[in-house]
XYZ file of C-alpha atoms in Angstrom:
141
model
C 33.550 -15.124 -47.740
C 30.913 -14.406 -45.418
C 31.668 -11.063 -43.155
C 29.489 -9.916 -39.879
C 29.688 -6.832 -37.657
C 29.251 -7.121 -34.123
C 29.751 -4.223 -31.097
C 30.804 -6.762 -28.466
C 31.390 -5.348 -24.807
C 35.137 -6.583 -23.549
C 33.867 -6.692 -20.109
C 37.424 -7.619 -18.243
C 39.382 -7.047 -21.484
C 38.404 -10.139 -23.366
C 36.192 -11.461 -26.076
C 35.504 -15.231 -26.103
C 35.589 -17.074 -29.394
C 34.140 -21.277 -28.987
C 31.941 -23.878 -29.717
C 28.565 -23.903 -29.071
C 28.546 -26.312 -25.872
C 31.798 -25.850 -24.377
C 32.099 -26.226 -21.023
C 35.876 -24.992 -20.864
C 37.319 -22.757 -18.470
C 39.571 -20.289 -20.014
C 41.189 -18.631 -16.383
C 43.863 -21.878 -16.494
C 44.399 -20.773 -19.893
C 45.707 -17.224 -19.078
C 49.469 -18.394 -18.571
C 51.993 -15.645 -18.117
C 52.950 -16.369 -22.146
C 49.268 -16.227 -22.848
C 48.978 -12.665 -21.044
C 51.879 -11.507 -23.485
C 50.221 -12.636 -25.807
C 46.453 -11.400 -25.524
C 45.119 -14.767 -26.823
C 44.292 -17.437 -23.774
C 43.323 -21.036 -26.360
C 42.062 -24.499 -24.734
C 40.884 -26.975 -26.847
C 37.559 -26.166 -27.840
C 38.024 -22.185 -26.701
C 39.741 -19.147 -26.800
C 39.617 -15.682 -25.467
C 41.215 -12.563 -27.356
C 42.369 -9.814 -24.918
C 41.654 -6.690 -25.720
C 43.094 -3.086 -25.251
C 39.674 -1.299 -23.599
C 37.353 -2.649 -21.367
C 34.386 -1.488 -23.429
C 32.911 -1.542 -26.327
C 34.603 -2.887 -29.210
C 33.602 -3.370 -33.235
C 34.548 -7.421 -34.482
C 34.209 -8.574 -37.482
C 33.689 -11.972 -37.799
C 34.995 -13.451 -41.616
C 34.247 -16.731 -42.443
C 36.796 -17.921 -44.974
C 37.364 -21.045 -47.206
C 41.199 -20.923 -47.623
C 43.120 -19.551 -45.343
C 43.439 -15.322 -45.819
C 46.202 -13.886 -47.984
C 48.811 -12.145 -45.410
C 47.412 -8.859 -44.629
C 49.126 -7.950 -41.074
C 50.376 -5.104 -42.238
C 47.523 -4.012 -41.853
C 46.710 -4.429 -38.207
C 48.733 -3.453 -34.894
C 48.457 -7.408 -33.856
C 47.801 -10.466 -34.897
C 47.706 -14.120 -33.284
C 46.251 -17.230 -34.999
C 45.554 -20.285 -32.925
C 43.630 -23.812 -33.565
C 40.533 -24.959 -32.238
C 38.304 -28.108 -32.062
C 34.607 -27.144 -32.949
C 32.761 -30.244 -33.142
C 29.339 -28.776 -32.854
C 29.911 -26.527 -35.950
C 28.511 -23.666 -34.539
C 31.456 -21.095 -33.222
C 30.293 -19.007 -30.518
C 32.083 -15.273 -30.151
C 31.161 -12.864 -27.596
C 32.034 -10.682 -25.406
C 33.350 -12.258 -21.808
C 30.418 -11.278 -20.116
C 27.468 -10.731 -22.290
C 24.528 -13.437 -21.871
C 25.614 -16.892 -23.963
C 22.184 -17.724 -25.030
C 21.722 -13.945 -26.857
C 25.705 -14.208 -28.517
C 26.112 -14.082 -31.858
C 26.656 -17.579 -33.672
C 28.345 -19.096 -36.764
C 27.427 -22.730 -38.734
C 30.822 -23.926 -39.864
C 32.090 -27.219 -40.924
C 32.366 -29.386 -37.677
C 36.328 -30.309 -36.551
C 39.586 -27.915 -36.508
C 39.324 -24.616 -37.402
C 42.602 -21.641 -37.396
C 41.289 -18.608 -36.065
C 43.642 -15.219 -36.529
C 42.564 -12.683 -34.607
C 44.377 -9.370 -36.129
C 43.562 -5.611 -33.715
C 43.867 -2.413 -34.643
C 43.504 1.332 -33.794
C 45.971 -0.338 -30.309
C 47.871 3.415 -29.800
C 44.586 5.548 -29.695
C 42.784 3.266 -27.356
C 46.199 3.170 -25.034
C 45.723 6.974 -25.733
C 42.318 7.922 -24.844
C 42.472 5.076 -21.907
C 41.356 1.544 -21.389
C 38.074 2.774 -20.261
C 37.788 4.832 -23.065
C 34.264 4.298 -25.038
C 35.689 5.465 -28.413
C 38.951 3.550 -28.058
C 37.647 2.098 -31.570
C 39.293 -1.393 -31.458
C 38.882 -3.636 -34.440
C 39.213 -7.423 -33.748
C 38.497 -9.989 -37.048
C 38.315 -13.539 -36.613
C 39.244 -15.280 -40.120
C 39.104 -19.621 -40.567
């Protein structure tokens, strides 16, 4: 397993996770189910809502196998599929500048991303501006 930390800015609520070239569009994506959700997918890209519009720690784990079930551990967690033929996965936050984001060599094809958050009651606490909301988002394949 390979693990990275990255302080990501959720500019609009979001973080973007996709493959290095994607052209996709994700506002189509945010369907009213999608909204419920907090995960918008297309084919090649997804964004993970978030509870803040700030700041927000990610750790991105790179797995082999799929993860053993650990939700217990986390307020929410989604998984979703998607098409990465590139085999570099992009994730950043929905604003920051694509060139500088933070990028991942994986196998080229399908890969499950589960995006599991946590610390969701103290950011709805201290506000969704709140800088110290301290919202955890992992993305596992």
């Amino acid at each position: 397993m390979t693990s990275t930390e990255l302080e990501l800015f959720a500019d609009y609520h979001q973080v973007y996770v996709f493959d290095d070239g994607s052209v996709t569009d994700l506002g189509d994506a945010w369907t009213d189910e999608a909204v419920l959700d907090d995960l918008a997918v297309d084919t090649d890209a997804m964004a993970v809502g978030t509870a803040v519009n700030v700041n927000v720690a990610v750790t991105v784990e790179m797995l082999e196998a799929a993860p053993e079930d650990d939700s217990a551990e986390f307020d929410h967690v989604l998984e979703a599929s998607l098409h990465v033929p590139s085999g570099r996965l992009v994730v950043m936050g929905c604003t920051d500048h694509e060139p500088e984001a933070a990028r991942f060599e994986i196998a080229a094809g399908p890969v499950r991303v589960r995006a599991a958050r946590s610390n969701l009651a103290e950011a709805e606490r201290l506000g969704i501006d709140a800088d110290n909301a301290g919202q955890q988002w992992h993305r596992r394949v």
